[in-house]
């Protein structure tokens, strides 16, 4: 570890060994019998620091304090709740460079992406501050005389937020800031592959909560034990469970929360396609495809995984992509000219290798890349493969930089292929034909939660509602009216007259 990185960690409150639980006030969990959870730098395979995961008792303490804090927090005026989020956003601005470096160190994103992720957290704080003054309900016209009908939004309760490794701070912010201004408290279970980013954010929140006298709004619960995570999922003191991760785990979470008739917000795997038609601007398309397929080493839920190209542009586009891929500098994500860092761990490297074995067995042709790099850390080559959409490997999300290219003849065929996967997160078309664009956006077009024209699949802005359909889970987070998921809606009818007209004109009693 360089002295610069040691200073970054110190400034963010990260020690050699860290407690993995905090109630968001002054309490941090202590050492327990569980084994130390190492945080590994995926660029080197070396340990950055260690974390004591939470015990079952720690979990109980965290939930108890979160429930208690909710009782007070729900009665704090929403704009004042926004002020707490504003102050956290301000501290994050001051720490952006260092936190961005920690994101790069712990999950291997290039520095620009690490900083970009922290900026997203800051933007989300700003968005939530504004939203805290706009938790609007509507009024309705009553069918009865001297009656007024309206609806209002109330806080929901403590919210559980389980996040994936690949957005180690942003996904928390999409949920936590909206939940907080909505009057909820938040218990965060981050990925055990990125515990230090979560601890750094919790340190910032703790300081602001303490200054403002509102403990227990944001809590941290780090565990690497699925059984303990499951305890959180089963806990009916948490009326909403927001889960971001893979389809297999998300399916289990949905079933468990469904069993207790709780609410879920599911943000699961994607299998995103770009369509390039005969009229597309290839300069724009190439840049968007390379960024979408290679960025974050193919470890974004919105990564471009499938490329559907009109047969008349196929040869030219593939040739240009191969040239662009050859320019991608792979290496230490903190070096300025590096465009692609490592995969998260050895399991991910094995997933990449297994996918290529399966592709070759199916008869796929590797057009670029395909190798695991022999150097410390978990590096692979960005890869382009000629494939068929119906192959089982193409139907699944392999969380690695593998792009499947497929030619098509008509726009109808392209849209059918684009939709013909179990997932439904992000999609894009590159076209200068207005008819193709409109067909793609129509009710018979893309079936995804995100559909773009002339920009790629990756990198959504926080102002829109983010999420996807089908196996992606149907949840929506961040912008638009996503805040409603964190509140309970109440319909109110007030009779200000002196009669009691019953519904449906029924005459009941004297
Ligand atoms: P993962 O499913 O392995 O883990 C996600 C989280 O679930 C982690 O915090 C993990 O510790 C936790 N978990 C594991 N077992 C659990 C259990 N039994 N009960 C409760 N929680 C449990 O996913 P990952 O490898 O961290 O992330 C990659 C996946 O996340 C990809 O599929 C990606 O597409 C998806 N993702 C989706 C979005 C989105 O917004 N749609 C965003 C980011 C990542």
Coordinates of C-alpha atoms and ligand atoms in Angstrom, one line a residue:
X1 CA 0.0 0.0 0.0
X2 CA 1.5 3.4 -1.1
X3 CA 1.8 6.2 1.5
X4 CA -0.8 8.2 -0.6
X5 CA -3.3 5.4 -0.2
X6 CA -2.6 5.0 3.5
X7 CA -3.4 8.7 3.9
X8 CA -6.6 8.3 1.9
X9 CA -7.7 5.5 4.1
X10 CA -6.8 7.4 7.3
X11 CA -8.7 10.4 6.2
X12 CA -11.8 8.3 5.5
X13 CA -11.6 6.7 9.0
X14 CA -10.4 3.3 7.8
X15 CA -8.1 1.4 10.1
X16 CA -6.2 -1.8 9.6
X17 CA -9.1 -3.6 11.3
X18 CA -12.6 -2.1 11.4
X19 CA -15.9 -2.8 13.1
X20 CA -18.6 -3.9 10.7
X21 CA -21.7 -2.6 12.4
X22 CA -22.9 0.8 13.5
X23 CA -26.2 2.1 14.7
X24 CA -25.4 5.5 13.3
X25 CA -24.9 7.2 16.6
X26 CA -21.7 6.7 18.5
X27 CA -22.0 2.9 18.6
X28 CA -19.7 0.7 16.5
X29 CA -19.7 -3.1 16.9
X30 CA -16.8 -4.8 18.6
X31 CA -14.6 -7.8 17.9
X32 CA -16.6 -11.1 17.8
X33 CA -16.0 -14.8 17.2
X34 CA -16.5 -14.6 13.5
X35 CA -13.4 -14.6 11.3
X36 CA -12.0 -11.4 10.0
X37 CA -13.4 -10.3 6.6
X38 CA -10.6 -9.1 4.3
X39 CA -11.1 -6.3 1.8
X40 CA -9.0 -7.2 -1.2
X41 CA -7.6 -4.9 -3.9
X42 CA -8.7 -6.7 -7.1
X43 CA -5.8 -5.1 -9.0
X44 CA -3.2 -6.8 -6.9
X45 CA -4.9 -9.5 -4.9
X46 CA -3.5 -7.9 -1.7
X47 CA -5.5 -7.1 1.4
X48 CA -6.3 -3.4 2.0
X49 CA -7.8 -3.8 5.5
X50 CA -9.9 -6.2 7.5
X51 CA -13.5 -6.0 9.0
X52 CA -15.1 -7.7 11.9
X53 CA -18.5 -8.8 10.5
X54 CA -21.6 -8.3 12.6
X55 CA -22.9 -11.0 15.0
X56 CA -26.5 -11.9 15.4
X57 CA -26.6 -9.8 18.6
X58 CA -25.1 -6.8 16.7
X59 CA -27.9 -7.1 14.2
X60 CA -30.6 -7.1 16.9
X61 CA -29.1 -4.0 18.4
X62 CA -29.0 -2.2 15.1
X63 CA -32.6 -3.0 14.3
X64 CA -33.8 -2.0 17.8
X65 CA -32.1 1.4 17.5
X66 CA -33.4 1.9 14.0
X67 CA -37.0 1.2 15.1
X68 CA -36.6 3.6 18.0
X69 CA -35.0 6.3 15.8
X70 CA -37.9 6.0 13.3
X71 CA -40.4 7.0 16.0
X72 CA -38.8 10.4 16.3
X73 CA -37.6 10.9 12.8
X74 CA -41.1 10.4 11.2
X75 CA -42.3 13.5 13.1
X76 CA -39.4 15.7 12.0
X77 CA -40.7 18.0 9.2
X78 CA -39.5 16.7 5.8
X79 CA -37.5 19.8 4.8
X80 CA -35.6 19.4 8.1
X81 CA -34.9 15.8 7.2
X82 CA -33.6 17.2 3.9
X83 CA -31.2 19.4 5.8
X84 CA -29.5 16.3 7.3
X85 CA -29.1 14.9 3.8
X86 CA -27.8 18.2 2.5
X87 CA -25.1 18.3 5.2
X88 CA -24.0 14.7 4.3
X89 CA -23.9 15.7 0.6
X90 CA -21.7 18.7 1.6
X91 CA -19.2 16.5 3.5
X92 CA -19.2 14.0 0.5
X93 CA -18.2 16.9 -1.8
X94 CA -15.2 17.6 0.4
X95 CA -14.2 13.9 0.4
X96 CA -15.1 13.2 -3.2
X97 CA -11.5 12.6 -4.4
X98 CA -10.5 10.4 -1.5
X99 CA -13.7 8.3 -1.6
X100 CA -13.4 8.0 -5.4
X101 CA -9.9 6.6 -4.8
X102 CA -11.2 4.1 -2.2
X103 CA -13.9 2.9 -4.7
X104 CA -11.1 2.3 -7.3
X105 CA -8.9 0.5 -4.7
X106 CA -11.6 -1.7 -3.4
X107 CA -13.7 -2.7 -6.5
X108 CA -11.2 -1.9 -9.3
X109 CA -13.1 0.9 -11.2
X110 CA -10.9 3.3 -13.0
X111 CA -10.5 6.6 -11.0
X112 CA -12.8 8.6 -13.3
X113 CA -15.5 6.0 -12.6
X114 CA -14.8 6.0 -8.9
X115 CA -15.1 9.8 -8.7
X116 CA -18.1 9.6 -11.0
X117 CA -19.8 7.2 -8.6
X118 CA -19.2 9.5 -5.7
X119 CA -20.5 12.5 -7.7
X120 CA -23.7 10.4 -8.3
X121 CA -24.1 10.1 -4.5
X122 CA -23.7 13.9 -4.2
X123 CA -26.2 14.5 -7.0
X124 CA -28.6 12.1 -5.3
X125 CA -28.3 14.1 -2.0
X126 CA -29.1 17.3 -3.9
X127 CA -32.1 15.6 -5.6
X128 CA -33.4 14.3 -2.2
X129 CA -33.0 17.7 -0.6
X130 CA -35.3 19.2 -3.2
X131 CA -37.7 16.3 -3.0
X132 CA -38.0 16.8 0.7
X133 CA -40.2 19.9 -0.1
X134 CA -42.2 18.0 -2.7
X135 CA -43.8 14.9 -1.1
X136 CA -47.0 15.9 -2.9
X137 CA -50.4 14.2 -2.5
X138 CA -53.3 14.9 -4.7
X139 CA -56.9 15.9 -4.0
X140 CA -60.0 14.2 -5.6
X141 CA -63.5 15.3 -6.2
X142 CA -65.8 13.5 -3.8
X143 CA -69.2 12.2 -5.2
X144 CA -70.9 13.2 -1.9
X145 CA -71.8 16.7 -0.9
X146 CA -69.7 18.6 1.7
X147 CA -67.0 16.0 1.6
X148 CA -63.3 16.5 0.8
X149 CA -61.0 13.8 -0.4
X150 CA -57.3 13.8 -0.6
X151 CA -54.3 11.6 -0.2
X152 CA -51.1 12.1 1.8
X153 CA -47.8 10.3 2.1
X154 CA -46.5 9.1 5.4
X155 CA -43.1 7.6 6.4
X156 CA -43.0 3.8 6.1
X157 CA -40.6 2.5 8.8
X158 CA -37.0 1.2 8.9
X159 CA -35.9 0.2 5.5
X160 CA -33.4 -2.6 4.7
X161 CA -31.0 -1.9 1.8
X162 CA -28.9 -4.7 0.5
X163 CA -26.4 -3.7 -2.2
X164 CA -24.2 -5.3 -4.8
X165 CA -20.4 -4.9 -5.0
X166 CA -20.2 -3.1 -8.3
X167 CA -21.8 0.2 -7.1
X168 CA -20.4 0.2 -3.6
X169 CA -21.8 3.7 -2.6
X170 CA -24.2 4.9 -5.3
X171 CA -26.9 2.3 -4.9
X172 CA -27.1 3.0 -1.2
X173 CA -27.5 6.7 -1.9
X174 CA -30.3 6.1 -4.5
X175 CA -32.2 4.4 -1.7
X176 CA -31.0 5.9 1.6
X177 CA -31.4 9.6 0.8
X178 CA -34.9 9.2 -0.5
X179 CA -35.8 7.0 2.4
X180 CA -34.4 9.5 4.9
X181 CA -36.3 12.5 3.5
X182 CA -39.4 10.3 3.4
X183 CA -39.0 9.9 7.2
X184 CA -37.7 6.3 7.2
X185 CA -34.5 5.1 8.9
X186 CA -32.1 2.9 6.9
X187 CA -30.2 -0.2 7.6
X188 CA -27.5 -0.9 5.0
X189 CA -26.1 -4.3 4.3
X190 CA -23.4 -3.7 1.7
X191 CA -21.6 -6.4 -0.3
X192 CA -18.9 -8.1 1.8
X193 CA -16.7 -7.6 -1.3
X194 CA -16.8 -3.8 -0.7
X195 CA -17.0 -3.2 3.1
X196 CA -14.6 -0.3 3.3
X197 CA -16.5 2.0 1.0
X198 CA -19.6 1.4 3.2
X199 CA -17.6 2.1 6.4
X200 CA -16.2 5.3 5.0
X201 CA -19.7 6.5 4.1
X202 CA -21.0 5.5 7.5
X203 CA -18.3 7.5 9.2
X204 CA -19.4 10.6 7.3
X205 CA -23.1 10.0 8.1
X206 CA -22.3 9.4 11.8
X207 CA -20.5 12.7 12.1
X208 CA -23.3 14.6 10.6
X209 CA -26.0 12.7 12.5
X210 CA -24.1 13.4 15.8
X211 CA -23.8 17.2 15.0
X212 CA -27.4 17.4 14.1
X213 CA -28.6 15.4 17.1
X214 CA -30.4 12.7 15.0
X215 CA -28.8 9.3 15.8
X216 CA -29.9 6.1 14.2
X217 CA -31.1 7.4 10.8
X218 CA -28.4 5.6 8.8
X219 CA -27.0 2.3 10.2
X220 CA -24.5 -0.2 8.9
X221 CA -24.7 -4.0 9.1
X222 CA -21.8 -5.8 7.4
X223 CA -22.0 -9.6 7.2
X224 CA -20.6 -12.2 4.9
X225 CA -23.0 -14.9 6.2
X226 CA -26.0 -15.5 4.0
X227 CA -27.9 -16.8 7.0
X228 CA -27.5 -13.5 8.9
X229 CA -28.4 -11.5 5.7
X230 CA -31.5 -13.8 5.5
X231 CA -32.4 -12.8 9.1
X232 CA -32.6 -9.2 7.8
X233 CA -34.8 -10.3 4.8
X234 CA -37.2 -12.2 7.1
X235 CA -37.5 -9.3 9.7
X236 CA -41.0 -8.0 9.7
X237 CA -39.8 -4.8 11.5
X238 CA -38.5 -3.8 8.1
X239 CA -41.6 -3.1 5.9
X240 CA -39.5 -2.5 2.8
X241 CA -36.5 -4.4 1.6
X242 CA -34.5 -2.9 -1.3
X243 CA -32.3 -5.5 -2.9
X244 CA -29.7 -5.0 -5.6
X245 CA -27.9 -8.0 -6.9
X246 CA -28.1 -11.1 -9.0
X247 CA -31.3 -12.9 -10.1
X248 CA -30.7 -16.1 -8.1
X249 CA -30.3 -14.2 -4.8
X250 CA -33.0 -11.7 -5.7
X251 CA -35.5 -14.5 -6.4
X252 CA -34.9 -15.9 -2.9
X253 CA -35.2 -12.4 -1.3
X254 CA -38.5 -11.8 -3.1
X255 CA -39.9 -15.1 -2.0
X256 CA -39.0 -14.5 1.6
X257 CA -40.2 -11.0 1.8
X258 CA -43.4 -12.0 -0.1
X259 CA -44.0 -14.7 2.5
X260 CA -44.3 -12.1 5.2
X261 CA -46.2 -9.8 2.8
X262 CA -43.6 -7.1 3.0
X263 CA -42.6 -4.8 0.2
X264 CA -39.6 -5.4 -2.0
X265 CA -37.7 -3.1 -4.4
X266 CA -35.7 -5.4 -6.7
X267 CA -32.8 -4.2 -8.9
X268 CA -31.5 -7.4 -10.5
X269 CA -29.4 -8.5 -13.5
X270 CA -29.5 -7.0 -16.9
X271 CA -28.7 -8.4 -20.4
X272 CA -28.7 -5.2 -22.3
X273 CA -28.6 -4.8 -26.1
X274 CA -27.6 -2.1 -28.5
X275 CA -29.3 -2.1 -32.0
X276 CA -27.3 -0.5 -34.8
X277 CA -29.4 0.0 -37.9
X278 CA -28.5 0.8 -41.5
X279 CA -28.8 4.6 -40.9
X280 CA -26.8 4.7 -37.7
X281 CA -23.9 7.2 -37.1
X282 CA -21.1 4.7 -36.5
X283 CA -18.8 7.2 -34.9
X284 CA -21.3 7.7 -32.1
X285 CA -22.2 4.0 -32.0
X286 CA -18.6 2.8 -31.6
X287 CA -17.9 5.1 -28.7
X288 CA -21.1 4.2 -26.9
X289 CA -20.6 0.4 -27.4
X290 CA -16.9 0.4 -26.3
X291 CA -17.8 2.5 -23.2
X292 CA -20.9 0.3 -22.5
X293 CA -19.2 -3.1 -23.0
X294 CA -15.7 -2.5 -21.6
X295 CA -16.4 0.2 -18.9
X296 CA -16.2 -1.1 -15.3
X297 CA -14.7 -4.3 -17.0
X298 CA -18.3 -5.3 -18.0
X299 CA -19.4 -5.3 -14.4
X300 CA -22.3 -2.9 -14.6
X301 CA -26.0 -4.0 -14.5
X302 CA -26.3 -1.7 -17.6
X303 CA -23.2 -3.1 -19.4
X304 CA -23.8 -3.6 -23.1
X305 CA -23.8 -7.4 -23.5
X306 CA -25.4 -7.9 -26.9
X307 CA -24.9 -6.0 -30.1
X308 CA -27.5 -6.4 -32.9
X309 CA -26.2 -4.9 -36.2
X310 CA -27.9 -4.5 -39.5
X311 CA -26.2 -6.9 -41.9
X312 CA -25.2 -4.0 -44.2
X313 CA -23.1 -2.4 -41.4
X314 CA -21.9 -5.6 -39.8
X315 CA -18.4 -6.0 -41.3
X316 CA -17.5 -2.3 -40.9
X317 CA -18.8 -2.0 -37.3
X318 CA -17.0 -5.2 -36.1
X319 CA -13.8 -4.1 -37.8
X320 CA -14.0 -0.7 -36.0
X321 CA -14.8 -2.2 -32.7
X322 CA -11.8 -4.6 -32.9
X323 CA -9.6 -1.7 -33.6
X324 CA -11.0 0.3 -30.7
X325 CA -10.7 -2.7 -28.3
X326 CA -7.0 -3.0 -29.3
X327 CA -6.5 0.6 -27.9
X328 CA -8.0 -0.2 -24.5
X329 CA -5.3 0.1 -21.9
X330 CA -5.8 -2.5 -19.2
X331 CA -4.1 -2.2 -15.8
X332 CA -4.0 -0.4 -12.5
X333 CA -7.3 1.6 -12.4
X334 CA -5.7 4.4 -10.5
X335 CA -3.3 5.2 -13.4
X336 CA -4.7 8.0 -15.6
X337 CA -4.4 6.3 -19.1
X338 CA -6.0 3.0 -18.0
X339 CA -9.5 2.4 -19.4
X340 CA -10.2 -1.0 -17.9
X341 CA -9.4 -2.4 -14.5
X342 CA -9.8 -5.9 -13.1
X343 CA -12.7 -8.1 -12.4
X344 CA -13.7 -8.2 -8.7
X345 CA -12.2 -11.6 -7.7
X346 CA -11.1 -15.1 -8.8
X347 CA -14.7 -16.4 -8.9
X348 CA -15.5 -13.7 -11.5
X349 CA -12.4 -14.7 -13.6
X350 CA -13.6 -18.4 -13.4
X351 CA -17.1 -17.2 -14.6
X352 CA -15.4 -15.4 -17.6
X353 CA -13.4 -18.6 -18.4
X354 CA -16.4 -20.9 -18.1
X355 CA -18.5 -18.6 -20.3
X356 CA -15.9 -18.7 -23.1
X357 CA -15.7 -22.5 -22.9
X358 CA -19.4 -22.7 -23.3
X359 CA -19.4 -20.2 -26.2
X360 CA -16.7 -22.2 -28.0
X361 CA -18.7 -25.4 -27.5
X362 CA -21.8 -23.7 -29.0
X363 CA -19.7 -22.8 -32.0
X364 CA -19.2 -19.1 -31.2
X365 CA -16.3 -17.3 -32.9
X366 CA -14.0 -15.1 -30.7
X367 CA -13.4 -11.9 -32.7
X368 CA -11.3 -10.2 -30.1
X369 CA -9.8 -11.1 -26.7
X370 CA -11.0 -14.1 -24.7
X371 CA -7.9 -14.5 -22.5
X372 CA -7.3 -14.3 -18.8
X373 CA -4.2 -12.1 -18.3
X374 CA -1.3 -13.7 -16.4
X375 CA -0.4 -11.0 -13.9
X376 CA -1.3 -10.3 -10.3
X377 CA -4.9 -9.4 -9.7
X378 CA -8.0 -10.5 -11.7
X379 CA -7.5 -9.1 -15.2
X380 CA -9.1 -10.4 -18.4
X381 CA -9.3 -9.2 -21.9
X382 CA -12.4 -7.4 -23.2
X383 CA -13.9 -9.8 -25.6
X384 CA -16.1 -9.8 -28.7
X385 CA -17.8 -13.0 -29.8
X386 CA -20.0 -13.8 -32.8
X387 CA -22.9 -15.6 -31.2
X388 CA -26.6 -16.5 -31.5
X389 CA -29.2 -14.9 -29.3
X390 CA -30.9 -18.2 -28.4
X391 CA -27.8 -19.9 -26.9
X392 CA -28.2 -20.4 -23.2
X393 CA -25.0 -18.5 -22.5
X394 CA -26.3 -15.5 -24.3
X395 CA -29.5 -15.6 -22.4
X396 CA -27.7 -15.4 -19.1
X397 CA -25.8 -12.4 -17.6
X398 CA -22.1 -13.2 -17.3
X399 CA -20.7 -10.4 -15.2
X400 CA -17.6 -9.8 -17.3
X401 CA -16.6 -7.8 -20.5
X402 CA -18.0 -10.2 -23.1
X403 CA -19.9 -8.7 -26.0
X404 CA -22.1 -10.9 -28.2
X405 CA -22.5 -9.6 -31.8
X406 CA -25.3 -10.7 -34.1
X407 CA -26.5 -9.5 -37.5
X408 CA -30.1 -8.8 -38.4
X409 CA -32.1 -8.0 -41.5
X410 CA -35.2 -6.0 -40.4
X411 CA -36.0 -3.7 -37.5
X412 CA -38.8 -6.1 -36.5
X413 CA -36.3 -8.9 -36.2
X414 CA -33.9 -6.6 -34.2
X415 CA -36.5 -5.7 -31.7
X416 CA -37.7 -9.3 -31.3
X417 CA -34.1 -10.4 -30.7
X418 CA -33.5 -7.5 -28.2
X419 CA -36.6 -8.5 -26.2
X420 CA -35.9 -12.2 -26.4
X421 CA -34.0 -12.6 -23.1
X422 CA -35.4 -13.1 -19.6
X423 CA -34.0 -9.8 -18.3
X424 CA -35.3 -6.3 -19.1
X425 CA -33.1 -3.5 -17.8
X426 CA -31.5 -1.2 -20.4
X427 CA -31.6 -1.0 -24.2
X428 CA -30.6 1.4 -27.0
X429 CA -30.9 1.9 -30.7
X430 CA -28.5 3.9 -32.9
X431 CA -30.5 5.1 -35.8
X432 CA -31.2 8.3 -37.9
X433 CA -34.5 6.8 -39.1
X434 CA -37.3 8.4 -37.1
X435 CA -39.6 5.5 -37.8
X436 CA -37.1 3.0 -36.3
X437 CA -36.6 5.2 -33.3
X438 CA -40.4 5.6 -32.6
X439 CA -41.0 1.9 -33.2
X440 CA -38.3 1.1 -30.7
X441 CA -40.0 3.4 -28.1
X442 CA -43.5 2.2 -28.9
X443 CA -45.6 -0.2 -26.8
X444 CA -44.5 -2.9 -29.2
X445 CA -40.8 -1.8 -29.0
X446 CA -38.2 -2.4 -26.3
X447 CA -39.6 -4.1 -23.2
X448 CA -36.9 -2.7 -20.9
X449 CA -37.1 -0.2 -18.1
X450 CA -34.6 2.0 -20.0
X451 CA -34.8 2.6 -23.7
X452 CA -32.4 5.1 -25.4
X453 CA -31.9 6.5 -28.8
X454 CA -28.4 7.4 -30.0
X455 CA -26.9 6.9 -26.5
X456 CA -25.7 3.6 -25.1
X457 CA -27.2 1.3 -22.4
X458 CA -24.8 2.2 -19.7
X459 CA -24.7 5.2 -17.4
X460 CA -28.2 6.4 -16.4
X461 CA -28.8 9.9 -15.0
X462 CA -30.2 10.1 -11.5
X463 CA -33.1 12.3 -12.5
X464 CA -34.9 9.4 -14.1
X465 CA -36.4 6.4 -12.4
X466 CA -33.9 3.6 -12.6
X467 CA -34.8 -0.1 -12.9
X468 CA -36.0 -2.8 -15.2
X469 CA -38.7 -5.3 -16.1
X470 CA -39.0 -9.1 -16.2
X471 CA -36.2 -10.9 -14.3
X472 CA -34.6 -7.5 -13.5
X473 CA -37.3 -7.3 -10.9
X474 CA -39.5 -4.3 -11.6
X475 CA -38.1 -1.9 -9.0
X476 CA -37.5 1.8 -9.6
X477 CA -35.0 3.9 -7.7
X478 CA -33.4 7.4 -7.8
X479 CA -35.3 10.1 -9.7
X480 CA -38.8 10.8 -11.0
X481 CA -41.4 9.7 -8.4
X482 CA -39.3 6.8 -7.0
X483 CA -39.6 8.4 -3.6
X484 CA -43.1 7.0 -3.3
X485 CA -41.7 3.5 -2.8
X486 CA -40.4 4.6 0.6
X487 CA -43.7 6.0 1.9
X488 CA -47.2 4.7 2.7
X489 CA -50.1 6.3 0.9
X490 CA -53.2 7.3 2.8
X491 CA -56.5 8.3 1.4
X492 CA -58.4 10.8 3.6
X493 CA -62.1 11.6 3.4
X494 CA -63.5 14.5 5.5
X495 CA -67.2 15.1 5.9
X496 CA -67.7 18.7 6.8
X497 CA -71.5 18.7 6.4
X498 CA -74.3 17.7 8.8
X499 CA -75.5 14.7 6.8
X500 CA -74.0 11.2 6.6
X501 CA -74.7 10.0 3.0
X502 CA -73.6 6.3 2.9
X503 CA -71.7 5.0 -0.1
X504 CA -73.7 3.6 -3.0
X505 CA -76.8 5.5 -1.7
X506 CA -77.6 2.8 0.8
X507 CA -80.2 3.7 3.5
X508 CA -79.0 2.0 6.7
X509 CA -80.8 2.3 10.0
X510 CA -83.1 5.2 11.1
Ligands
LIG1 P1 -25.0 -10.9 -5.4 O1 -26.4 -11.3 -5.8 O2 -24.0 -12.0 -5.3 O3 -25.0 -10.1 -4.0 C1 -25.8 -9.0 -3.8 C2 -26.0 -8.8 -2.3 O4 -26.8 -9.8 -1.8 C3 -24.7 -8.8 -1.5 O5 -24.8 -7.7 -0.5 C4 -24.7 -10.1 -0.9 O6 -23.9 -10.2 0.3 C5 -26.2 -10.3 -0.6 N1 -26.6 -11.7 -0.3 C6 -26.0 -12.8 -0.7 N2 -26.8 -13.9 -0.2 C7 -27.9 -13.3 0.4 C8 -29.0 -13.9 1.1 N3 -29.2 -15.2 1.2 N4 -29.9 -13.0 1.6 C9 -29.8 -11.7 1.4 N5 -28.7 -11.1 0.8 C10 -27.8 -11.9 0.3 O7 -24.6 -9.8 -6.5 P2 -23.2 -9.1 -6.8 O8 -22.3 -10.1 -7.4 O9 -22.8 -8.4 -5.5 O10 -23.6 -8.0 -7.8 C11 -23.7 -8.3 -9.2 C12 -25.1 -8.4 -9.6 O11 -25.9 -7.3 -9.2 C13 -25.3 -8.5 -11.1 O12 -26.2 -9.5 -11.4 C14 -25.8 -7.1 -11.5 O13 -26.5 -7.0 -12.7 C15 -26.7 -6.8 -10.3 N6 -26.8 -5.4 -10.2 C16 -28.0 -4.8 -10.5 C17 -28.2 -3.5 -10.4 C18 -29.6 -2.9 -10.8 O14 -29.8 -1.7 -10.5 N7 -30.4 -3.6 -11.5 C19 -27.2 -2.6 -10.0 C20 -26.0 -3.2 -9.6 C21 -25.8 -4.6 -9.7

